XYZ file of C-alpha atoms in Angstrom:
753
model
C 76.521 -22.911 -67.208
C 78.508 -22.287 -64.068
C 77.071 -19.814 -61.567
C 79.360 -16.771 -61.514
C 79.092 -16.706 -57.733
C 80.721 -20.147 -57.653
C 83.571 -19.207 -59.990
C 87.105 -19.041 -58.652
C 88.274 -15.490 -58.241
C 90.279 -15.606 -61.454
C 87.112 -16.442 -63.416
C 84.955 -13.631 -62.085
C 84.566 -10.305 -63.880
C 87.138 -7.869 -62.632
C 87.241 -4.136 -62.763
C 89.268 -2.732 -65.677
C 92.406 -0.761 -65.019
C 91.564 2.433 -63.143
C 88.260 0.991 -62.000
C 87.782 -0.434 -58.510
C 85.180 -2.814 -57.157
C 82.812 -1.183 -54.709
C 83.324 -1.868 -51.035
C 80.837 -4.247 -49.439
C 80.667 -1.825 -46.557
C 79.241 1.036 -48.585
C 76.041 2.316 -47.010
C 74.530 3.180 -50.382
C 76.468 2.345 -53.522
C 76.088 3.712 -57.010
C 74.079 2.162 -59.830
C 76.882 -0.227 -60.883
C 78.818 -2.994 -59.172
C 82.126 -1.239 -59.788
C 83.362 2.282 -59.364
C 83.593 3.635 -62.930
C 86.760 5.039 -64.425
C 86.826 8.572 -65.746
C 88.042 7.442 -69.180
C 85.969 5.081 -71.324
C 87.030 1.477 -70.588
C 88.663 -0.264 -73.550
C 89.757 -3.619 -72.119
C 87.134 -6.325 -72.961
C 85.443 -7.937 -69.958
C 82.401 -10.057 -69.168
C 79.156 -8.235 -68.291
C 78.944 -7.047 -64.721
C 76.947 -9.331 -62.409
C 73.917 -8.211 -60.451
C 74.558 -6.131 -57.356
C 74.505 -7.940 -54.003
C 71.160 -6.382 -53.065
C 69.464 -7.533 -56.269
C 67.541 -10.659 -57.135
C 65.844 -11.821 -60.325
C 62.756 -13.996 -60.922
C 63.258 -17.671 -60.144
C 64.536 -19.712 -63.098
C 61.506 -21.907 -63.530
C 60.308 -23.076 -66.921
C 57.257 -21.538 -68.644
C 55.261 -24.360 -67.056
C 56.551 -23.828 -63.533
C 59.243 -26.512 -63.456
C 62.457 -25.615 -61.588
C 65.296 -25.481 -64.098
C 68.146 -25.748 -61.626
C 69.912 -22.946 -63.475
C 71.342 -19.877 -61.849
C 69.824 -16.439 -62.436
C 72.673 -15.565 -64.806
C 71.013 -17.800 -67.422
C 68.813 -14.827 -68.359
C 71.546 -12.228 -68.271
C 73.441 -10.840 -71.212
C 76.558 -12.884 -71.891
C 79.968 -12.390 -73.474
C 82.227 -9.390 -73.696
C 81.349 -8.448 -77.298
C 78.426 -6.382 -78.619
C 76.253 -8.560 -80.861
C 72.976 -8.568 -82.749
C 69.966 -10.267 -81.169
C 71.097 -13.421 -82.980
C 74.614 -13.321 -81.540
C 76.548 -11.851 -84.504
C 79.454 -9.762 -83.224
C 79.380 -6.124 -84.299
C 82.324 -3.899 -85.150
C 80.327 -0.626 -85.231
C 77.037 0.518 -83.745
C 77.445 4.280 -84.176
C 77.045 4.599 -87.954
C 74.368 3.412 -90.376
C 75.427 1.511 -93.496
C 75.413 4.152 -96.258
C 76.350 4.495 -99.874
C 79.453 6.532 -99.178
C 80.111 8.636 -96.090
C 77.595 11.249 -97.227
C 75.342 8.950 -99.219
C 71.868 7.563 -98.491
C 71.375 4.852 -95.868
C 70.971 1.399 -97.387
C 67.897 -0.753 -96.746
C 70.141 -3.783 -96.344
C 71.470 -2.448 -93.003
C 69.993 -5.290 -90.920
C 71.649 -4.051 -87.713
C 70.121 -0.586 -88.078
C 66.669 -2.060 -88.715
C 66.901 -4.508 -85.807
C 68.169 -1.860 -83.404
C 65.601 0.770 -84.362
C 62.691 -1.683 -84.617
C 63.372 -3.006 -81.136
C 63.683 0.524 -79.799
C 60.359 1.453 -81.387
C 58.735 -1.362 -79.443
C 60.612 -1.070 -76.126
C 57.623 0.473 -74.408
C 54.473 -1.472 -73.813
C 51.192 0.306 -73.089
C 51.439 1.607 -69.539
C 48.838 0.686 -66.995
C 45.743 2.877 -67.092
C 45.952 3.045 -63.300
C 48.926 2.200 -61.080
C 51.271 3.120 -63.955
C 54.018 4.469 -61.694
C 55.353 1.730 -59.473
C 58.298 0.363 -57.529
C 58.824 -3.216 -56.448
C 60.965 -5.647 -54.491
C 61.479 -9.358 -53.956
C 61.004 -10.947 -50.582
C 59.799 -13.870 -48.549
C 56.637 -14.539 -46.584
C 56.580 -16.879 -43.586
C 53.313 -18.204 -42.197
C 52.681 -18.294 -38.469
C 50.415 -21.347 -38.649
C 47.575 -19.844 -36.607
C 45.193 -19.437 -39.555
C 44.505 -23.175 -39.969
C 41.200 -22.865 -38.141
C 39.792 -20.670 -40.909
C 41.737 -21.580 -44.084
C 43.576 -24.548 -45.535
C 45.888 -22.331 -47.630
C 49.245 -24.075 -47.471
C 51.431 -20.949 -47.529
C 49.924 -19.858 -44.187
C 51.063 -22.993 -42.353
C 53.654 -22.625 -39.603
C 57.171 -22.057 -40.876
C 56.294 -22.267 -44.583
C 58.409 -19.771 -46.519
C 56.993 -18.468 -49.789
C 58.838 -16.255 -52.311
C 56.966 -13.020 -53.047
C 57.172 -10.041 -55.363
C 55.546 -6.819 -54.125
C 54.696 -3.782 -56.256
C 53.809 -0.388 -54.773
C 52.312 2.329 -56.954
C 50.355 5.524 -57.275
C 46.938 5.312 -58.930
C 46.264 8.392 -61.033
C 49.621 9.475 -62.436
C 51.451 8.312 -65.527
C 54.811 6.568 -65.345
C 56.504 9.965 -65.580
C 54.695 11.525 -62.630
C 56.105 12.135 -59.161
C 56.064 9.689 -56.258
C 54.875 12.071 -53.554
C 51.595 13.344 -55.018
C 48.427 13.138 -52.916
C 46.952 9.873 -54.138
C 45.942 6.366 -53.198
C 48.838 3.869 -53.260
C 48.681 0.347 -54.600
C 50.060 -2.523 -52.501
C 50.035 -5.690 -54.643
C 51.691 -8.934 -53.520
C 52.374 -12.000 -55.652
C 52.855 -15.164 -53.564
C 54.636 -17.934 -55.502
C 53.108 -20.779 -53.462
C 53.545 -24.463 -54.251
C 49.748 -24.648 -54.711
C 49.797 -21.970 -57.416
C 50.162 -18.200 -57.503
C 48.105 -16.109 -55.078
C 47.798 -12.385 -55.785
C 46.630 -10.086 -52.986
C 45.924 -6.906 -54.951
C 45.166 -4.049 -52.572
C 45.705 -0.400 -51.671
C 46.973 1.607 -48.716
C 43.376 2.688 -48.062
C 40.901 0.025 -46.857
C 37.859 1.383 -48.718
C 37.236 2.255 -52.340
C 35.630 5.106 -54.281
C 32.821 3.023 -55.760
C 30.619 0.097 -54.812
C 30.249 -1.461 -58.250
C 32.929 -2.094 -60.868
C 30.736 -0.776 -63.667
C 31.578 2.717 -62.365
C 35.330 2.186 -62.414
C 35.819 3.862 -65.821
C 33.835 6.842 -64.515
C 35.901 7.474 -61.399
C 39.180 7.029 -63.261
C 38.113 9.231 -66.168
C 37.136 11.867 -63.599
C 40.408 11.595 -61.676
C 42.761 11.466 -64.652
C 44.026 14.721 -66.242
C 41.216 16.637 -67.888
C 40.968 15.612 -71.537
C 41.075 19.056 -73.093
C 44.516 20.102 -71.808
C 45.830 16.854 -70.290
C 46.343 18.606 -66.942
C 46.760 18.372 -64.012
C 49.016 15.325 -63.895
C 48.715 12.867 -60.990
C 46.364 15.093 -58.998
C 42.780 15.091 -57.862
C 42.728 18.877 -57.336
C 40.618 19.695 -60.377
C 37.014 20.080 -61.435
C 36.275 16.740 -63.089
C 37.334 14.742 -60.032
C 35.396 16.808 -57.522
C 32.435 17.028 -59.870
C 32.186 13.241 -59.840
C 32.836 12.524 -56.158
C 30.490 15.261 -54.897
C 27.692 14.008 -57.137
C 28.489 10.381 -56.396
C 28.672 10.462 -52.617
C 29.531 6.779 -52.165
C 33.076 8.068 -52.913
C 33.046 10.215 -49.752
C 34.728 7.725 -47.424
C 37.655 6.996 -49.728
C 38.020 10.674 -50.593
C 38.254 11.585 -46.915
C 41.016 9.001 -46.404
C 42.831 10.466 -49.392
C 42.560 13.989 -47.976
C 44.035 12.745 -44.712
C 47.722 12.068 -44.134
C 47.186 8.594 -45.632
C 47.292 10.241 -49.058
C 50.922 11.341 -48.420
C 52.854 8.311 -47.082
C 56.370 8.978 -45.778
C 57.590 5.796 -47.388
C 56.277 2.583 -48.907
C 57.976 0.975 -45.896
C 55.691 2.900 -43.530
C 52.400 2.285 -45.292
C 49.549 -0.052 -44.476
C 48.004 -2.274 -47.100
C 44.461 -3.595 -47.359
C 42.759 -6.228 -49.492
C 39.715 -3.876 -49.524
C 37.173 -6.613 -50.255
C 35.712 -9.270 -48.013
C 37.000 -12.718 -48.985
C 35.673 -16.156 -48.049
C 38.148 -18.473 -46.331
C 37.637 -22.243 -46.411
C 39.247 -24.601 -43.876
C 40.193 -28.266 -44.232
C 36.729 -29.401 -43.140
C 34.975 -27.146 -45.652
C 33.892 -24.606 -43.053
C 33.764 -21.007 -44.258
C 34.622 -17.673 -42.658
C 34.458 -14.182 -44.101
C 37.670 -12.155 -43.802
C 39.460 -8.924 -44.698
C 43.240 -8.831 -45.282
C 45.532 -6.226 -43.709
C 49.255 -5.470 -44.049
C 50.697 -3.847 -40.907
C 54.173 -2.268 -41.316
C 56.617 -3.042 -38.526
C 57.873 0.561 -38.688
C 54.406 1.988 -38.111
C 52.236 4.110 -40.401
C 53.709 7.547 -41.092
C 53.240 10.369 -43.570
C 54.837 13.363 -45.185
C 53.610 16.862 -44.533
C 51.990 18.576 -47.522
C 54.881 21.034 -47.891
C 57.379 18.168 -47.873
C 55.415 16.357 -50.575
C 55.391 19.491 -52.728
C 59.116 20.082 -52.272
C 59.970 16.468 -53.071
C 57.914 16.602 -56.252
C 60.568 18.936 -57.611
C 63.630 17.922 -55.604
C 63.280 14.166 -56.006
C 60.245 12.909 -57.962
C 61.543 9.353 -57.370
C 61.632 9.739 -53.591
C 59.549 6.689 -52.679
C 61.174 4.249 -55.060
C 64.617 5.506 -54.068
C 63.744 5.176 -50.385
C 62.618 1.561 -50.834
C 65.628 0.524 -52.903
C 68.141 2.305 -50.646
C 66.696 0.748 -47.496
C 66.949 -2.750 -48.967
C 70.473 -2.120 -50.250
C 71.487 -0.847 -46.800
C 70.104 -4.018 -45.186
C 67.193 -2.248 -43.466
C 64.715 -4.780 -44.845
C 61.097 -3.563 -44.636
C 58.648 -5.898 -42.911
C 54.878 -6.170 -42.650
C 52.668 -8.579 -40.769
C 49.770 -10.017 -42.738
C 46.647 -9.999 -40.605
C 42.999 -10.895 -41.006
C 39.771 -9.644 -39.552
C 37.319 -12.555 -39.458
C 33.518 -12.569 -39.407
C 30.892 -15.327 -39.284
C 29.745 -16.365 -42.772
C 26.083 -15.531 -42.216
C 23.451 -15.416 -44.992
C 23.178 -11.605 -44.787
C 27.004 -11.181 -44.852
C 26.934 -8.301 -42.382
C 28.800 -7.713 -39.128
C 27.638 -5.361 -36.365
C 25.318 -3.715 -38.872
C 28.115 -3.200 -41.442
C 27.545 -4.662 -44.915
C 30.649 -6.732 -45.653
C 30.006 -6.694 -49.402
C 30.159 -2.878 -49.588
C 33.778 -1.971 -50.482
C 33.255 1.604 -49.237
C 32.890 0.220 -45.696
C 35.476 -0.878 -43.163
C 35.058 -2.756 -39.911
C 36.694 -0.922 -36.961
C 39.479 -2.928 -35.385
C 37.876 -2.368 -32.001
C 34.967 -4.532 -33.204
C 37.048 -7.140 -35.042
C 40.746 -7.143 -34.088
C 43.338 -7.828 -36.771
C 44.955 -11.204 -36.090
C 48.549 -11.517 -37.426
C 49.004 -14.692 -39.512
C 52.411 -14.229 -41.193
C 55.438 -12.011 -41.780
C 56.542 -10.416 -45.064
C 60.158 -9.308 -45.492
C 61.387 -7.487 -48.596
C 65.065 -8.313 -48.982
C 66.101 -7.831 -52.626
C 65.703 -5.187 -55.302
C 64.729 -6.069 -58.877
C 67.529 -6.619 -61.355
C 65.662 -5.001 -64.246
C 62.756 -2.581 -63.907
C 61.065 -3.409 -67.205
C 61.384 -7.187 -66.961
C 60.047 -7.294 -63.428
C 58.343 -4.181 -62.059
C 56.784 -3.130 -65.358
C 55.798 -6.561 -66.684
C 54.488 -8.096 -63.474
C 50.801 -8.896 -63.881
C 48.462 -9.160 -60.898
C 44.941 -10.532 -60.903
C 42.473 -10.921 -57.983
C 41.409 -14.218 -59.577
C 44.808 -15.779 -58.905
C 43.643 -17.765 -55.872
C 44.798 -20.845 -53.968
C 42.838 -23.550 -52.135
C 41.387 -22.103 -48.952
C 40.794 -18.573 -50.290
C 37.636 -17.760 -52.261
C 35.820 -14.631 -53.380
C 32.487 -13.153 -52.353
C 29.749 -11.414 -54.330
C 31.164 -7.928 -53.726
C 30.153 -6.228 -57.021
C 33.437 -4.341 -57.235
C 35.477 -7.528 -56.767
C 33.367 -9.373 -59.338
C 34.173 -6.760 -61.964
C 37.872 -6.824 -61.081
C 37.924 -10.587 -61.709
C 37.169 -9.817 -65.357
C 38.952 -6.505 -65.793
C 42.417 -7.491 -64.574
C 42.706 -10.503 -66.877
C 41.405 -8.540 -69.844
C 43.850 -5.720 -69.133
C 46.887 -8.014 -68.931
C 46.055 -9.633 -72.272
C 45.939 -6.204 -73.912
C 48.897 -4.626 -72.124
C 51.306 -7.570 -72.307
C 50.571 -8.548 -75.869
C 48.485 -11.695 -75.620
C 47.220 -14.518 -73.440
C 50.651 -15.913 -72.534
C 51.628 -13.130 -70.103
C 51.876 -15.764 -67.358
C 54.998 -17.081 -69.087
C 56.943 -13.847 -68.563
C 59.586 -14.819 -65.949
C 58.293 -12.553 -63.175
C 54.769 -13.924 -63.660
C 55.646 -17.626 -63.813
C 54.081 -19.772 -61.159
C 56.355 -21.979 -59.070
C 53.822 -24.808 -59.175
C 53.626 -27.397 -62.028
C 51.475 -26.283 -64.968
C 49.572 -28.535 -67.394
C 46.794 -26.258 -68.609
C 46.016 -27.447 -72.182
C 46.298 -23.792 -73.283
C 48.167 -23.615 -76.566
C 49.731 -21.212 -79.045
C 48.898 -17.483 -79.022
C 51.240 -14.508 -79.162
C 54.497 -14.885 -77.230
C 54.084 -18.602 -76.570
C 57.482 -19.641 -75.161
C 56.667 -23.123 -73.908
C 57.338 -25.988 -76.347
C 54.507 -28.379 -75.640
C 54.883 -32.085 -76.388
C 52.083 -34.569 -76.989
C 49.118 -34.323 -79.335
C 46.093 -34.162 -77.077
C 45.461 -30.646 -75.766
C 41.984 -31.773 -74.787
C 40.307 -34.173 -72.423
C 39.169 -36.813 -72.194
C 41.838 -38.330 -74.407
C 43.595 -41.630 -74.863
C 46.366 -40.567 -77.262
C 48.398 -38.966 -74.439
C 47.447 -41.690 -71.988
C 44.648 -39.579 -70.544
C 46.996 -36.844 -69.270
C 46.190 -34.324 -67.846
C 43.891 -35.839 -65.244
C 41.431 -34.108 -62.942
C 42.451 -33.897 -59.294
C 40.438 -35.882 -56.788
C 39.321 -34.715 -53.377
C 42.563 -36.009 -51.806
C 44.756 -34.219 -54.375
C 44.170 -30.711 -52.988
C 42.251 -29.176 -55.915
C 40.849 -25.672 -55.926
C 37.121 -25.984 -55.208
C 34.830 -22.973 -54.959
C 32.855 -22.809 -51.729
C 29.331 -24.163 -52.407
C 27.473 -20.989 -51.500
C 23.725 -20.888 -52.082
C 22.661 -18.253 -54.600
C 19.255 -16.781 -53.713
C 16.481 -16.754 -56.276
C 15.974 -13.212 -57.480
C 15.051 -11.114 -60.486
C 17.663 -9.651 -62.795
C 17.983 -5.979 -61.807
C 20.409 -3.078 -62.014
C 20.350 -1.706 -58.472
C 22.254 -1.706 -55.195
C 21.209 -3.142 -51.833
C 19.576 -0.745 -49.396
C 22.521 -1.245 -47.057
C 24.776 0.452 -49.627
C 22.882 3.760 -49.270
C 24.568 5.269 -46.161
C 27.514 7.299 -47.453
C 28.307 9.456 -44.413
C 28.346 7.411 -41.181
C 31.691 5.724 -41.888
C 33.392 8.958 -43.034
C 32.117 10.596 -39.837
C 33.733 7.826 -37.787
C 37.042 8.383 -39.591
C 36.937 12.164 -39.009
C 36.123 11.800 -35.340
C 38.924 9.239 -34.923
C 41.614 11.674 -36.016
C 43.894 13.542 -33.612
C 43.701 17.366 -33.642
C 46.775 17.767 -35.860
C 45.500 15.147 -38.325
C 42.189 17.023 -38.527
C 44.046 20.221 -39.363
C 45.798 18.434 -42.216
C 42.456 17.193 -43.573
C 41.025 20.714 -43.443
C 44.066 22.031 -45.324
C 43.786 19.296 -47.959
C 40.112 19.962 -48.692
C 40.715 23.713 -48.757
C 43.523 23.298 -51.276
C 41.767 20.724 -53.485
C 38.424 22.486 -53.658
C 40.222 25.816 -53.990
C 41.879 24.554 -57.167
C 38.479 23.909 -58.762
C 37.216 26.552 -61.160
C 33.469 26.024 -60.944
C 31.755 27.629 -57.947
C 28.999 25.027 -58.009
C 31.495 22.222 -57.416
C 32.960 24.041 -54.414
C 29.501 24.542 -52.933
C 28.571 20.913 -53.552
C 31.825 19.801 -51.929
C 31.017 21.846 -48.837
C 27.613 20.199 -48.658
C 29.293 16.784 -48.587
C 31.591 17.962 -45.771
C 28.631 19.347 -43.812
C 27.031 15.904 -44.017
C 30.199 14.368 -42.573
C 30.647 16.834 -39.728
C 29.989 20.597 -39.416
C 33.322 20.952 -37.602
C 35.042 19.803 -40.804
C 32.915 21.920 -43.113
C 33.231 25.263 -41.298
C 37.013 25.856 -41.575
C 37.083 24.618 -45.187
C 34.243 27.022 -46.038
C 36.136 29.843 -44.361
C 39.231 29.008 -46.406
C 37.169 29.105 -49.608
C 35.408 32.327 -48.624
C 31.984 30.656 -48.798
C 29.209 30.134 -46.257
C 29.072 26.756 -44.554
C 25.832 24.943 -45.475
C 23.653 23.059 -43.022
C 23.693 19.235 -43.133
C 21.027 17.588 -45.277
C 21.228 14.271 -43.397
C 20.998 13.531 -39.664
C 24.388 13.767 -37.930
C 24.549 10.430 -36.136
C 26.688 9.958 -33.062
C 29.405 7.390 -33.826
C 32.151 5.941 -31.683
C 35.665 6.859 -32.823
C 38.134 4.125 -33.751
C 41.577 4.977 -32.311
C 43.158 2.417 -34.662
C 42.409 4.755 -37.586
C 44.762 7.454 -36.278
C 48.459 7.354 -37.146
C 49.424 9.042 -33.862
C 49.477 7.993 -30.247
C 51.999 5.138 -30.297
C 55.719 4.582 -30.792
C 57.487 2.476 -33.381
C 60.975 1.095 -34.107
C 63.313 3.715 -35.601
C 64.982 1.233 -37.973
C 65.310 2.407 -41.548
C 65.055 6.102 -40.648
C 67.366 8.477 -42.507
C 69.544 10.730 -40.338
C 71.494 13.581 -41.927
C 74.843 14.309 -40.275
C 75.810 17.887 -41.197
C 79.565 18.296 -40.893
C 82.689 19.677 -42.567
C 86.417 19.061 -42.870
C 87.217 20.905 -39.617
C 84.907 18.774 -37.477
C 85.898 15.863 -35.242
C 85.782 13.257 -38.001
C 86.599 10.389 -35.640
C 83.447 11.227 -33.695
C 81.472 11.545 -36.941
C 82.570 8.071 -37.986
C 81.577 6.759 -34.572
C 78.081 8.189 -34.844
C 77.843 6.815 -38.379
C 78.759 3.327 -37.136
C 76.291 3.562 -34.238
C 73.454 4.519 -36.579
C 74.245 1.663 -38.948
C 74.412 -0.798 -36.064
C 70.977 0.373 -34.904
C 69.526 -0.226 -38.372
C 69.272 3.459 -39.327
C 70.634 5.036 -42.517
C 73.161 7.857 -41.927
C 73.911 10.290 -44.750
C 76.852 12.679 -44.459
C 76.026 16.257 -45.554
C 79.002 18.533 -46.233
C 79.748 21.759 -48.153
C 80.874 19.781 -51.223
C 80.857 16.214 -52.419
C 83.809 13.830 -52.274
C 85.482 12.997 -48.977
C 86.389 14.773 -45.753
C 89.770 14.317 -44.110
C 92.761 12.400 -45.411
C 94.624 9.174 -44.898
C 92.784 6.355 -43.155
C 90.423 8.772 -41.431
C 88.380 9.955 -44.391
C 84.598 10.260 -44.389
C 82.610 9.826 -47.603
C 80.071 12.566 -48.342
C 76.621 11.449 -49.556
C 74.987 14.892 -49.909
C 76.417 18.344 -50.542
C 74.818 21.631 -49.547
C 73.737 21.969 -53.168
C 71.944 18.582 -53.252
C 70.572 18.195 -49.711
C 67.089 19.249 -48.665
C 65.202 18.555 -45.454
C 62.317 16.313 -46.660
C 64.599 13.336 -47.331
C 65.749 13.229 -43.688
C 63.850 12.055 -40.631
C 66.291 13.825 -38.282
C 69.326 16.104 -38.560
C 72.456 16.105 -36.413
C 74.698 19.172 -36.755
C 78.212 17.874 -36.110
C 80.273 20.749 -37.418
C 80.198 24.228 -38.853
C 77.636 25.340 -41.418
C 79.923 28.048 -42.777
C 79.198 29.338 -46.252
C 80.400 26.936 -48.936
C 82.653 27.976 -51.806
C 79.756 27.629 -54.263
C 77.310 29.738 -52.222
C 76.517 32.330 -54.871
C 72.989 33.533 -55.449
C 73.492 33.587 -59.204
C 74.448 29.907 -59.106
C 71.897 28.758 -56.545
C 69.060 31.072 -55.465
C 68.934 29.334 -52.089
C 72.457 30.592 -51.405
C 71.593 34.257 -51.848
C 72.137 36.537 -48.875
C 74.848 37.677 -46.500
C 76.233 36.180 -43.339
C 78.816 33.625 -42.331
C 76.392 30.664 -42.318
C 75.491 29.005 -45.581
C 71.914 30.088 -46.432
C 71.157 26.625 -47.829
C 71.869 25.013 -44.490
C 69.921 27.702 -42.647
C 66.966 26.962 -44.922
C 67.316 23.214 -44.417
C 67.387 23.509 -40.626
C 64.425 25.902 -40.673
C 62.405 23.499 -42.851
C 63.278 20.520 -40.684
C 62.173 22.415 -37.587
C 58.893 23.547 -39.195
C 58.237 19.996 -40.357
C 58.583 18.592 -36.854
C 61.884 16.764 -37.376
C 64.125 15.856 -34.465
C 67.212 18.109 -34.407
C 70.502 17.746 -32.567
C 73.695 19.809 -32.318
C 77.050 18.870 -30.851
C 78.722 21.201 -28.377
C 79.901 24.195 -30.372
C 77.383 23.653 -33.186
C 74.392 25.176 -31.399
C 75.001 28.496 -33.154
C 73.875 26.902 -36.405
C 70.449 26.314 -34.864
C 70.279 29.857 -33.476
C 71.228 31.290 -36.877
C 68.259 29.431 -38.341
C 66.019 31.002 -35.691
C 65.535 27.702 -33.840
C 65.239 27.939 -30.046
C 67.651 25.405 -28.595
C 65.160 24.692 -25.800
C 62.270 23.946 -28.202
C 60.599 20.498 -28.142
C 62.645 17.918 -30.018
C 65.852 19.989 -30.123
C 68.750 18.179 -28.419
C 71.972 19.954 -27.444
C 74.734 19.442 -24.880
C 76.382 16.204 -23.925
C 78.425 13.876 -26.114
C 77.586 12.810 -29.637
C 76.445 9.415 -28.362
C 74.108 11.015 -25.808
C 72.594 13.312 -28.408
C 72.196 10.364 -30.761
C 70.344 8.363 -28.094
C 67.860 11.199 -27.599
C 67.376 11.670 -31.340
C 66.719 7.948 -31.781
C 64.099 8.062 -29.041
C 62.411 11.038 -30.699
C 62.290 9.137 -34.002
C 60.037 6.482 -32.491
C 57.153 8.976 -32.666
C 57.978 9.963 -36.279
C 57.740 13.711 -35.619
C 57.889 16.101 -32.695
C 54.143 16.630 -32.606
C 54.363 19.161 -29.754
C 55.479 21.718 -32.359
C 52.007 21.561 -33.977
C 49.485 23.043 -31.544
C 45.933 22.722 -32.906
C 43.806 25.719 -33.762
C 41.691 27.051 -30.907
């Protein structure tokens, strides 16, 4: 079948009459390839191709063999509606009945096929990480990891296709993106040595030390079973009951109460492998290691008020942000790094137990060494086929990467495989296109539900002679996967944890003391809110006791907010050195991918607006035009497309705002139509609110000459930190771009005295 991209122009799908193909220069296009017509199209045409920013799973066979076919092989084909077997249909709006008003006939095979498939469109959603977003990309190794691992995809210049899925943990698929929660960061590497899955989170430590407690922590965090509320939140009694009784959860909980629980974007979020892995080099030497993903844009977060607003304004904020950035060409990037430690018999480093997943190793003690670059450059073509059906498993390993005896990791090695078999309908989930390895497969696994490979030969066993002995075992020179020969100590069978797992407060104390003053205030606010939402007084008091054991300076303001006395610590408060690497503040980062709202109107200097728009795009930022109504501004060749109207814009989706025109009241500014528009005055109350929010949230603000009154109307001092006025549009833009490198104007957030 000929690739549509290689077709001559006359063979490609064309837009029907009244329907125009989208411009390649669109900053953010709509959901389709073409601009739709107002009337229903009636002229038959071939299905629309994928959008330019989309990519589908590689067209390999169920056994990993490249097919040589283009991605359109899996797409729908032909201009006519058909049954699943290819029979053309003349009607899909009416059941086959005995007369127009008669009963529906059982023989209606199209009705039964259509309804039966619909009934089974949804597969069981993930118990955790149900709500996700994903993208395709490429990983390139730097080659500097050869001393510690023989993994081929880490060699210099080797490019490996990847599929990355980001997610929240607690919420269902229908929950909001911006809830306070841990985020998943799972990467599938399609290496030529087999698939490697690095299944991690945006927090480097976990709630529990042993996988046997995983059902407990998830049952506690999920909505309470009597009312099935609250959704996608930890601010309720069952969660805090568990984590305050089970204090090994303290470190992870503290991270979650910090700004790390509210990432600004998946693109500005760290990822961690959580566990300690064992790396094996070409000579068989072993090294213990932890994996880190470091975003090129830096690590940034939403404010709590922004997260709450976005939960109602745009519950899909994070997935939209990721997809829009990729479509706009602002490809997100992360460096993969490793912390390495000697593989000693006690598996500790600087007194830190490396098998305890509630521990981290400060980067000041073991620096993160970059070993490769990940770039996400294509959106999925179909959410269900790719993002929903992708199956990760920590046991998907490649030569040079092995596991350790971390009891949480050991349980995950069983749980993930078992879950995929249940959720994806059988043992052949690896044959779903997004899960197919890009390495040759000859596994002797046969049959089962959803078997799509057609196996030849008769001997699905070995040794055999009927198939000439195939498949054969790989020899030492054939690069097999060999587990590191680690000595297992003689010991009794027991159900207990090592003594080194018993300290639950030293590492949380280090995290608290590593935070900047404003980050500490956010943590205090988070604990006050979460514990304040609990009903039981005993749980609040127990939570305060946990905070007192972390640091009295954390406990006291939370206790004051709850109206309770602050308890004394029940453990010694050890002096620990802070780790500056744990703070999100104190550095500057590239502004690429940031969203800048340009507030303007039809009476503004539209030539200058277009110039600023071009400058932002050239710098890798995403400009969105905000105007009183949708549509376009201006006429002729000088029009400007509007991406947001006053009715649809709100401050949390922007990283900075540039007022480049009037904010006069729009024609639809009626309180009965939009409560935000209620009130008197010449300025549109919705824009006044948006500017006020942006200022309170520490966003960079700019106003062209003549537009400063809009800031004053919103009560914003034009000489306040991070407010830029005067000069040309280009000069203001330069200052705004510089301010964006620090994410927010932190000088607007003085700490409590």
